[in-house]
Amino acid sequence: GTGGSIILTSSTAGLKGTPNVAQYTASKHGVVGLMRTLALELAPHSIRVNSVHPTGVATDMILNEATFRLFLPDTEHPTRQQAAEVFATTNALPVPWVEPRDISNAVLWLASDEARYVTGVTLPVDAGYTIK
């Protein structure tokens, strides 16, 4: 009876096409549709629903040789440093990826009373990836 907040984690791939990961991109677009529908359905109950859309985050999901090879297909054993140089070109800000705490801070804000009237929003935490 007092409302609440639901925050779904998507990806920048949920906001724009991303080559080489079609199934991932499709699923992350699906998260956006789910979020928007739930935001409308739950608003009468004062429940806010939003999604967070990170660029690459410095976790094992991207900091591995298989992912590095997607960005450096002609390099037999790409290193983190080599990948960082290529990753940095995908963001508007001069960083290769963001830190997990950057995503956590966005989620904390969306869950807080400071965002009490924010619902149905796709919040990129993307170092400018989606505007490139």
CSV table of C-alpha atoms in Angstrom, one decimal:
chain,number,residue,atom,x,y,z
A,1,GLY,CA,0.0,0.0,0.0
A,2,THR,CA,2.9,2.4,0.2
A,3,GLY,CA,4.4,1.8,-3.3
A,4,GLY,CA,7.9,0.7,-4.2
A,5,SER,CA,10.5,0.6,-6.8
A,6,ILE,CA,11.6,-2.1,-9.3
A,7,ILE,CA,14.8,-1.7,-11.2
A,8,LEU,CA,15.6,-4.0,-14.1
A,9,THR,CA,19.1,-4.3,-15.5
A,10,SER,CA,19.4,-4.3,-19.2
A,11,SER,CA,22.3,-3.0,-21.3
A,12,THR,CA,23.2,-0.5,-23.8
A,13,ALA,CA,22.4,-3.3,-26.2
A,14,GLY,CA,18.8,-2.8,-25.0
A,15,LEU,CA,18.8,0.7,-26.5
A,16,LYS,CA,20.7,0.2,-29.8
A,17,GLY,CA,21.8,-2.6,-32.1
A,18,THR,CA,25.0,-4.4,-31.1
A,19,PRO,CA,26.9,-6.5,-33.7
A,20,ASN,CA,27.9,-10.1,-33.0
A,21,VAL,CA,25.5,-10.6,-30.1
A,22,ALA,CA,22.0,-10.6,-31.7
A,23,GLN,CA,20.4,-12.9,-29.2
A,24,TYR,CA,21.8,-10.8,-26.3
A,25,THR,CA,20.6,-7.6,-27.9
A,26,ALA,CA,17.1,-9.0,-28.5
A,27,SER,CA,16.8,-10.1,-24.9
A,28,LYS,CA,17.9,-6.8,-23.6
A,29,HIS,CA,15.4,-5.0,-25.8
A,30,GLY,CA,12.8,-7.3,-24.3
A,31,VAL,CA,13.7,-6.1,-20.8
A,32,VAL,CA,12.9,-2.5,-21.9
A,33,GLY,CA,9.4,-3.6,-23.2
A,34,LEU,CA,8.8,-5.5,-19.9
A,35,MET,CA,9.9,-2.4,-17.9
A,36,ARG,CA,7.6,0.0,-19.8
A,37,THR,CA,4.6,-2.3,-19.5
A,38,LEU,CA,5.2,-2.9,-15.8
A,39,ALA,CA,5.6,0.8,-15.2
A,40,LEU,CA,2.2,1.4,-16.7
A,41,GLU,CA,0.5,-1.5,-14.9
A,42,LEU,CA,2.0,-0.8,-11.5
A,43,ALA,CA,1.9,3.0,-11.4
A,44,PRO,CA,-1.7,3.0,-9.9
A,45,HIS,CA,-0.1,1.2,-7.0
A,46,SER,CA,2.6,3.8,-6.6
A,47,ILE,CA,5.2,1.3,-7.8
A,48,ARG,CA,7.9,2.7,-10.0
A,49,VAL,CA,9.6,0.6,-12.6
A,50,ASN,CA,12.8,1.6,-14.4
A,51,SER,CA,15.8,0.0,-16.2
A,52,VAL,CA,19.5,0.6,-16.0
A,53,HIS,CA,21.6,0.3,-19.2
A,54,PRO,CA,25.3,-0.1,-18.6
A,55,THR,CA,28.0,0.1,-21.3
A,56,GLY,CA,30.8,-2.5,-20.7
A,57,VAL,CA,31.4,-3.0,-17.0
A,58,ALA,CA,34.7,-4.2,-15.6
A,59,THR,CA,33.5,-7.7,-14.6
A,60,ASP,CA,34.4,-11.2,-15.8
A,61,MET,CA,31.6,-10.9,-18.4
A,62,ILE,CA,33.7,-8.7,-20.6
A,63,LEU,CA,37.2,-9.0,-19.1
A,64,ASN,CA,38.0,-12.3,-20.8
A,65,GLU,CA,39.8,-13.4,-23.9
A,66,ALA,CA,36.7,-14.5,-25.7
A,67,THR,CA,35.1,-11.0,-25.5
A,68,PHE,CA,38.4,-9.4,-26.3
A,69,ARG,CA,38.6,-11.5,-29.5
A,70,LEU,CA,35.2,-10.0,-30.6
A,71,PHE,CA,36.9,-6.6,-30.6
A,72,LEU,CA,40.3,-7.8,-31.9
A,73,PRO,CA,39.5,-10.8,-34.2
A,74,ASP,CA,42.9,-10.7,-35.9
A,75,THR,CA,44.8,-10.9,-32.6
A,76,GLU,CA,45.5,-14.5,-31.5
A,77,HIS,CA,45.6,-13.8,-27.7
A,78,PRO,CA,44.4,-10.2,-27.1
A,79,THR,CA,45.3,-8.7,-23.8
A,80,ARG,CA,43.3,-6.5,-21.5
A,81,GLN,CA,45.3,-3.5,-22.5
A,82,GLN,CA,44.8,-4.1,-26.2
A,83,ALA,CA,41.1,-4.6,-25.6
A,84,ALA,CA,40.9,-1.4,-23.5
A,85,GLU,CA,42.1,0.7,-26.3
A,86,VAL,CA,39.4,-0.6,-28.6
A,87,PHE,CA,36.6,-0.5,-26.0
A,88,ALA,CA,37.5,3.1,-25.2
A,89,THR,CA,36.7,4.0,-28.9
A,90,THR,CA,33.1,2.9,-28.4
A,91,ASN,CA,32.3,5.4,-25.6
A,92,ALA,CA,32.1,9.2,-25.9
A,93,LEU,CA,34.0,9.6,-22.6
A,94,PRO,CA,37.6,8.4,-22.8
A,95,VAL,CA,37.2,5.2,-20.7
A,96,PRO,CA,37.0,1.6,-21.9
A,97,TRP,CA,34.4,0.5,-19.4
A,98,VAL,CA,32.7,1.6,-16.2
A,99,GLU,CA,33.1,0.1,-12.7
A,100,PRO,CA,30.4,-2.1,-11.0
A,101,ARG,CA,29.9,0.6,-8.4
A,102,ASP,CA,28.8,3.0,-11.1
A,103,ILE,CA,25.8,0.8,-11.9
A,104,SER,CA,25.1,0.2,-8.2
A,105,ASN,CA,25.0,3.9,-7.6
A,106,ALA,CA,22.4,4.4,-10.4
A,107,VAL,CA,20.3,1.6,-8.9
A,108,LEU,CA,20.5,3.1,-5.5
A,109,TRP,CA,19.4,6.5,-6.8
A,110,LEU,CA,16.4,4.9,-8.7
A,111,ALA,CA,15.4,3.0,-5.6
A,112,SER,CA,15.7,6.1,-3.4
A,113,ASP,CA,13.1,8.8,-2.5
A,114,GLU,CA,15.2,11.2,-4.6
A,115,ALA,CA,13.7,9.4,-7.7
A,116,ARG,CA,10.2,9.2,-6.3
A,117,TYR,CA,8.6,10.5,-9.5
A,118,VAL,CA,10.8,8.6,-11.9
A,119,THR,CA,9.1,5.7,-13.6
A,120,GLY,CA,9.3,4.1,-17.1
A,121,VAL,CA,12.8,5.4,-17.6
A,122,THR,CA,15.7,3.8,-19.4
A,123,LEU,CA,18.8,5.1,-17.6
A,124,PRO,CA,22.1,4.7,-19.5
A,125,VAL,CA,25.2,4.5,-17.4
A,126,ASP,CA,27.3,4.2,-20.5
A,127,ALA,CA,30.1,6.8,-20.7
A,128,GLY,CA,28.2,8.2,-23.8
A,129,TYR,CA,28.1,4.9,-25.7
A,130,THR,CA,24.5,5.3,-26.8
A,131,ILE,CA,25.1,8.8,-28.3
A,132,LYS,CA,28.0,7.6,-30.6
